[in-house]
Amino acid sequence: MTLADLKPGQCGIITKINVSGALKRRLMDMGVVSGTTVRVEKVAPLGDPMEVHIKSYQLSLRRGEADKIDVEAA
Amino acid sequence: MEMKSNTSGKSRQDHEKKDLIIAVAGNPNAGKSTLINAIAGSRLHVGNWPGVTVEKRSASFEFKGRQITLVDLPGTYSLSPYTQEEVIARDYLVTQKPDVIINVVDATNLERNLYFTMQLLELNIPLVMALNMHDEALQKGLIIDTEKISAMLGCTVVPTVATRRDGLDRLLEQAVSFATDPENHTAGHVSYGEDIEKAVATILSELPAYSSVPHTRWLALKLLEADVQVMQASGISVNAPFLGKATRHLRAAHGEDLEALMADTRYALAAGLTREALQKPQKRKRELTERIDAVVLNRYLGIPVFLVAMWLIFKLTFDIAGPFTDWLDGVVAGPLTRWTSTLMALVAAPDWTISLVTEGIIGGVGAVLVFLPPIFAMMFFITLLEASGYMARAAFVMDRVMHAIGLHGKSFIPLLLGFGCNVPAVYATRTLENPRDKALTALLIPLMSCGARLPVYVVFTGVFFAAYAGTVLWSLYILGIALAVAVGWLFKKTLFRGESPAFIMELPPYRMPTMKNLMIHTWEKGKHYLIKAGTWILAISVFVWFGLNMPWGVESKKDSYLGIASQTIAPVFAPLGFGTWEAAASLLTGIVAKEIVVSTMGQVYIPETEEEENQEAPTVGEEIKEIGVSFIGAFGNAAKNVFSTVGVATMSAEEDEETAGLRSVIAKAFTPLSAYAFMAFVLLYLPCFIVLVAMRHEFGSWKWAGVTIAYQTALAWTVAFVIYQGGRIIGLG
C-alpha cells in the first residue's frame, strides 16, 4: 500500500521511500522518514495534489510522489 | 565579504571588541525575514548571492560598541547539496565561517525545525536559537522547556516574538556573548549513536592522508553520506578504501543508503528532543488554519474561492496602480517636459537637443516611472499572499492544471498578472523557488495579452470587425493562452528536458502579516527596479529617440533611420499581408511599448499637420498646484477603484477623436484578413523592451530575454503567416 492509496482521514506509517537522489533527500528532509505516521487531510479540488499531516505540520505533494511512498496501516 | 579565520587568535583578542558576523538561518515560514526586518529595519541591504538570482539580505550596524554584520541565509529545510538555496546556505557557513549562527525556529513546529538545527550544529559554529512565534505556541497550549533544549543541544535558547520585537535585544546580546566568550561556548556535538560516531572517528583519523581540506566533523559526516558536492570539492572518491573501511559496519547494520540513515538519525534525535521538551495540551483544539482550510481548500468551494482571490489580486494591483501611473505619466509628459523645453529654449539650445532631452531622456524617465506603481502594487499583494500563507494554498488548488502544461501551481499568479502588464508579472516569478519553473513561467508571460496591446485590437476590430468585436477580441486572448500551452509543452520537451521538479511544499499556518514587512519588501522591489532596470530603460529610450529623429531635420519619418530600417524589413511582412513600411515602422516602435503601435500609425499614415497650441500656457505656479491636486486625485481614484468593481481600468481603451482619421486610413491599407493577421502578430511578437529588461534584471543575464526574442519573433511570423495564407486559401482574403 502506498500513501496515494490512503483516503482523507486515514493514517499510515511510512515503511519505505521508493525513490532515490535529490527527490528522496527532499522527502526525508521534509520529515517523510520510515516509521513516521502520516494522515491524509485533503485532496485538492481537482484531485491532485494531496495534503498530509506529518511531524505536526501540513505537507502537500502530488499523487505521483505519494505513490512512491510505502505505508502500512496505522 | 572577507574571509574570517575562526581557528586561531580569536579567544585572545575577544576583549578588543572585534567585528562580528552573525548568520541567520532557519526553515521557511519560521519568521526569519520578519525577525531580520525587526532587527535591521532600514539598514537592510538587499542584493543577490554571487552568480545566482537568490536574494541576499544583510545589514551592518553597531551594537554595544561592536560592528555587527547580519547575514540572512536563504530559508531552507535542510543543508542538502541539491537545491540552490541549500547550497548557498551551506557554502556560506562552511567557507565564510560566521562567528555565530542565529537559528530561527518556529516554536509551533518544533520537530521539523530541530532537524535543521541538528545539521547546523554539525558545523561546530556557536549557535543561538531564537524560539520564534513563542506567543503562538503558548496560545496553542504548547509548553516548551527551553532549559532542556539548551542543555541537550549545548546552545542558548531565547524565546522571541519577532512581530512584536519581543526578545530580540536579548537574542542579539546572547549571540554576541556566545560568539565572543569561548568559556561560554559549549556547543559540543550531539551524539549520533555509537555506530555513526565510530565511523566518523575512523574517517577523521584517516583523512589527512587523503585530503588537505580541513578535517572537521562536518566533512566526515558529509563523506559518510557521500555528499555529491563535498565529494567533488574535496577530490575524495566515493570508492576511497578508507571510506569503505570506515562505513563497512554501518552498511552491514543499517543498509547501503547512508544518506537515509543520517536523515533518519537526525529526525530520531529531533523527535526525541521534542518529546522531552514539548508539552502538548491534552485536548487539541481545532485550529484556525484548519477551519479556514475547510473552506478555502474545500472540494467545491476551493476553486471559486481561488478565482475570487485571483480576481481581487488582479483588480487591486492594476486598479490601485492605474491612477498613479496616469498621474506620473501626466506630470512627466506635461509640466516636466514643458518646463525643460522652455528652459532649454531660453539658453538657446539647438532644437535637436531639446527634442533629445524631452523626448529621449525625459520620455525615458517617464517610461521607467509608469511601471513603478504596478510593481509596487504587485509586490505588495504577492508578499501579502506569501506572508499570510494563502500563496501555498493557491498553488495547491491550481497545481493540477499548471502541472499538465509542465508548470508549477505557483506559476498561475505571474501568468495572470501578465494580462494586466507583463512587467510586474515577470517580477512576480520570484515566488517560484525552482529555477526551471521560474524561467519557463517567465518565457510564457509575454503570450498573455497585456493591457497595452488592447488599444491596437480596439482600433483594428473597430474598423474591420465592428459587428462582432467582442468575439474577435476574445479570440486573440484565447490564441495567446492556447499558444502558451503549446509553447510550454514544446519547451518542456526541448529547452527544459528532464523530469519536472517535484511539488513537495509546506502548507504553512495562516498568519497575519505585519505592515512593516509588507512595506519593506514592496519598497525594496521598487527601489531595485528603479536602479537596476531603470538604467537600461533610459539608455534604450535614448537609443530609440535617435532612430526616430535622426538624421535631424528629415521631412518625413520615412527618411529617419527608423523609416529606412522599416523599408528594409517591410518585405519580411509581405507574406503576412502587411508588407508596407508604415506597418513595419509601427511594429518596430511597438517594441518600446505595444500601445505605441497605434500612435506611430497615426504619425506615419497621416502626414503631419502642424498644430500650434493656441491655449495660453499655464504658469509654473498653476502647474505645480495642478500636480499636487492631481496627485491627491490619484489617491481618490485608487480608493474609488478599490471599491467599485465595475470600471476595469486596464481593460478600457479610450476611443477618441484623434483615431478617427487613422481609422479611415487603416480601412484602406488593410483587409479584414490582414488586419487579423496583424493583430495576432502584435499579440505574439517580442514584448516591449521593458519586459526584456525586467527578465534580465530578475534572472541576472540576458539569456532568457534572448530566448524570448527569438521564439516570439518566430512564433508571431509563423502564426500570422498561417492566418493570412490559410485565410486566402479558404477564400477569406
PDB file of N, CA, C and O in Angstrom, chain A residues 19-45:
ATOM      1  N   VAL A  19      12.221   6.067  -4.024  1.00  0.00           N
ATOM      2  CA  VAL A  19      12.870   6.966  -4.977  1.00  0.00           C
ATOM      3  C   VAL A  19      14.305   7.125  -4.512  1.00  0.00           C
ATOM      4  O   VAL A  19      14.683   6.650  -3.444  1.00  0.00           O
ATOM      5  N   SER A  20      15.109   7.810  -5.306  1.00  0.00           N
ATOM      6  CA  SER A  20      16.494   7.999  -4.876  1.00  0.00           C
ATOM      7  C   SER A  20      16.929   9.422  -5.189  1.00  0.00           C
ATOM      8  O   SER A  20      16.170  10.205  -5.753  1.00  0.00           O
ATOM      9  N   GLY A  21      18.133   9.734  -4.785  1.00  0.00           N
ATOM     10  CA  GLY A  21      18.726  11.025  -5.139  1.00  0.00           C
ATOM     11  C   GLY A  21      18.049  12.211  -4.492  1.00  0.00           C
ATOM     12  O   GLY A  21      17.580  12.144  -3.357  1.00  0.00           O
ATOM     13  N   ALA A  22      17.991  13.298  -5.257  1.00  0.00           N
ATOM     14  CA  ALA A  22      17.519  14.575  -4.724  1.00  0.00           C
ATOM     15  C   ALA A  22      16.085  14.471  -4.199  1.00  0.00           C
ATOM     16  O   ALA A  22      15.762  15.032  -3.153  1.00  0.00           O
ATOM     17  N   LEU A  23      15.235  13.750  -4.934  1.00  0.00           N
ATOM     18  CA  LEU A  23      13.830  13.658  -4.524  1.00  0.00           C
ATOM     19  C   LEU A  23      13.697  12.945  -3.185  1.00  0.00           C
ATOM     20  O   LEU A  23      12.943  13.368  -2.303  1.00  0.00           O
ATOM     21  N   LYS A  24      14.472  11.852  -3.024  1.00  0.00           N
ATOM     22  CA  LYS A  24      14.408  11.119  -1.763  1.00  0.00           C
ATOM     23  C   LYS A  24      14.879  12.012  -0.620  1.00  0.00           C
ATOM     24  O   LYS A  24      14.248  12.073   0.435  1.00  0.00           O
ATOM     25  N   ARG A  25      15.997  12.703  -0.845  1.00  0.00           N
ATOM     26  CA  ARG A  25      16.539  13.564   0.202  1.00  0.00           C
ATOM     27  C   ARG A  25      15.536  14.648   0.574  1.00  0.00           C
ATOM     28  O   ARG A  25      15.324  14.955   1.742  1.00  0.00           O
ATOM     29  N   ARG A  26      14.904  15.214  -0.450  1.00  0.00           N
ATOM     30  CA  ARG A  26      13.916  16.261  -0.212  1.00  0.00           C
ATOM     31  C   ARG A  26      12.766  15.739   0.662  1.00  0.00           C
ATOM     32  O   ARG A  26      12.356  16.374   1.622  1.00  0.00           O
ATOM     33  N   LEU A  27      12.264  14.542   0.299  1.00  0.00           N
ATOM     34  CA  LEU A  27      11.173  13.956   1.081  1.00  0.00           C
ATOM     35  C   LEU A  27      11.611  13.720   2.522  1.00  0.00           C
ATOM     36  O   LEU A  27      10.898  14.053   3.463  1.00  0.00           O
ATOM     37  N   MET A  28      12.819  13.161   2.680  1.00  0.00           N
ATOM     38  CA  MET A  28      13.298  12.890   4.032  1.00  0.00           C
ATOM     39  C   MET A  28      13.470  14.192   4.821  1.00  0.00           C
ATOM     40  O   MET A  28      13.128  14.258   5.997  1.00  0.00           O
ATOM     41  N   ASP A  29      14.005  15.216   4.155  1.00  0.00           N
ATOM     42  CA  ASP A  29      14.203  16.496   4.826  1.00  0.00           C
ATOM     43  C   ASP A  29      12.876  17.079   5.311  1.00  0.00           C
ATOM     44  O   ASP A  29      12.832  17.823   6.279  1.00  0.00           O
ATOM     45  N   MET A  30      11.806  16.760   4.580  1.00  0.00           N
ATOM     46  CA  MET A  30      10.500  17.281   4.979  1.00  0.00           C
ATOM     47  C   MET A  30       9.834  16.377   6.015  1.00  0.00           C
ATOM     48  O   MET A  30       8.664  16.553   6.342  1.00  0.00           O
ATOM     49  N   GLY A  31      10.553  15.384   6.481  1.00  0.00           N
ATOM     50  CA  GLY A  31      10.024  14.549   7.553  1.00  0.00           C
ATOM     51  C   GLY A  31       9.431  13.228   7.099  1.00  0.00           C
ATOM     52  O   GLY A  31       8.902  12.465   7.911  1.00  0.00           O
ATOM     53  N   VAL A  32       9.486  12.966   5.786  1.00  0.00           N
ATOM     54  CA  VAL A  32       8.975  11.699   5.275  1.00  0.00           C
ATOM     55  C   VAL A  32      10.065  10.642   5.477  1.00  0.00           C
ATOM     56  O   VAL A  32      10.852  10.363   4.583  1.00  0.00           O
ATOM     57  N   VAL A  33      10.144  10.126   6.700  1.00  0.00           N
ATOM     58  CA  VAL A  33      11.137   9.093   7.011  1.00  0.00           C
ATOM     59  C   VAL A  33      10.423   7.869   7.581  1.00  0.00           C
ATOM     60  O   VAL A  33       9.318   7.985   8.133  1.00  0.00           O
ATOM     61  N   SER A  34      11.043   6.718   7.423  1.00  0.00           N
ATOM     62  CA  SER A  34      10.427   5.466   7.881  1.00  0.00           C
ATOM     63  C   SER A  34      10.008   5.545   9.340  1.00  0.00           C
ATOM     64  O   SER A  34      10.711   6.138  10.157  1.00  0.00           O
ATOM     65  N   GLY A  35       8.867   4.955   9.619  1.00  0.00           N
ATOM     66  CA  GLY A  35       8.390   4.913  10.997  1.00  0.00           C
ATOM     67  C   GLY A  35       7.519   6.093  11.381  1.00  0.00           C
ATOM     68  O   GLY A  35       6.924   6.104  12.459  1.00  0.00           O
ATOM     69  N   THR A  36       7.435   7.088  10.509  1.00  0.00           N
ATOM     70  CA  THR A  36       6.635   8.267  10.829  1.00  0.00           C
ATOM     71  C   THR A  36       5.175   8.039  10.441  1.00  0.00           C
ATOM     72  O   THR A  36       4.892   7.442   9.409  1.00  0.00           O
ATOM     73  N   THR A  37       4.290   8.531  11.276  1.00  0.00           N
ATOM     74  CA  THR A  37       2.857   8.415  10.974  1.00  0.00           C
ATOM     75  C   THR A  37       2.421   9.598  10.097  1.00  0.00           C
ATOM     76  O   THR A  37       2.788  10.740  10.361  1.00  0.00           O
ATOM     77  N   VAL A  38       1.666   9.304   9.051  1.00  0.00           N
ATOM     78  CA  VAL A  38       1.089  10.381   8.234  1.00  0.00           C
ATOM     79  C   VAL A  38      -0.420  10.235   8.220  1.00  0.00           C
ATOM     80  O   VAL A  38      -0.948   9.123   8.259  1.00  0.00           O
ATOM     81  N   ARG A  39      -1.094  11.354   8.144  1.00  0.00           N
ATOM     82  CA  ARG A  39      -2.548  11.327   7.998  1.00  0.00           C
ATOM     83  C   ARG A  39      -2.905  12.136   6.756  1.00  0.00           C
ATOM     84  O   ARG A  39      -2.430  13.264   6.597  1.00  0.00           O
ATOM     85  N   VAL A  40      -3.687  11.548   5.883  1.00  0.00           N
ATOM     86  CA  VAL A  40      -4.117  12.291   4.701  1.00  0.00           C
ATOM     87  C   VAL A  40      -5.215  13.256   5.132  1.00  0.00           C
ATOM     88  O   VAL A  40      -6.205  12.848   5.749  1.00  0.00           O
ATOM     89  N   GLU A  41      -5.035  14.534   4.870  1.00  0.00           N
ATOM     90  CA  GLU A  41      -6.000  15.541   5.312  1.00  0.00           C
ATOM     91  C   GLU A  41      -7.016  15.830   4.217  1.00  0.00           C
ATOM     92  O   GLU A  41      -8.210  15.828   4.452  1.00  0.00           O
ATOM     93  N   LYS A  42      -6.495  16.123   3.036  1.00  0.00           N
ATOM     94  CA  LYS A  42      -7.369  16.574   1.956  1.00  0.00           C
ATOM     95  C   LYS A  42      -6.761  16.189   0.626  1.00  0.00           C
ATOM     96  O   LYS A  42      -5.565  15.959   0.521  1.00  0.00           O
ATOM     97  N   VAL A  43      -7.645  16.192  -0.365  1.00  0.00           N
ATOM     98  CA  VAL A  43      -7.171  16.088  -1.730  1.00  0.00           C
ATOM     99  C   VAL A  43      -7.592  17.392  -2.396  1.00  0.00           C
ATOM    100  O   VAL A  43      -8.668  17.908  -2.106  1.00  0.00           O
ATOM    101  N   ALA A  44      -6.726  17.972  -3.244  1.00  0.00           N
ATOM    102  CA  ALA A  44      -7.047  19.247  -3.882  1.00  0.00           C
ATOM    103  C   ALA A  44      -8.334  19.114  -4.695  1.00  0.00           C
ATOM    104  O   ALA A  44      -8.669  18.021  -5.159  1.00  0.00           O
ATOM    105  N   PRO A  45      -9.057  20.213  -4.869  1.00  0.00           N
ATOM    106  CA  PRO A  45     -10.354  20.158  -5.569  1.00  0.00           C
ATOM    107  C   PRO A  45     -10.280  19.441  -6.927  1.00  0.00           C
ATOM    108  O   PRO A  45     -11.224  18.777  -7.321  1.00  0.00           O
TER     109      PRO A  45
END
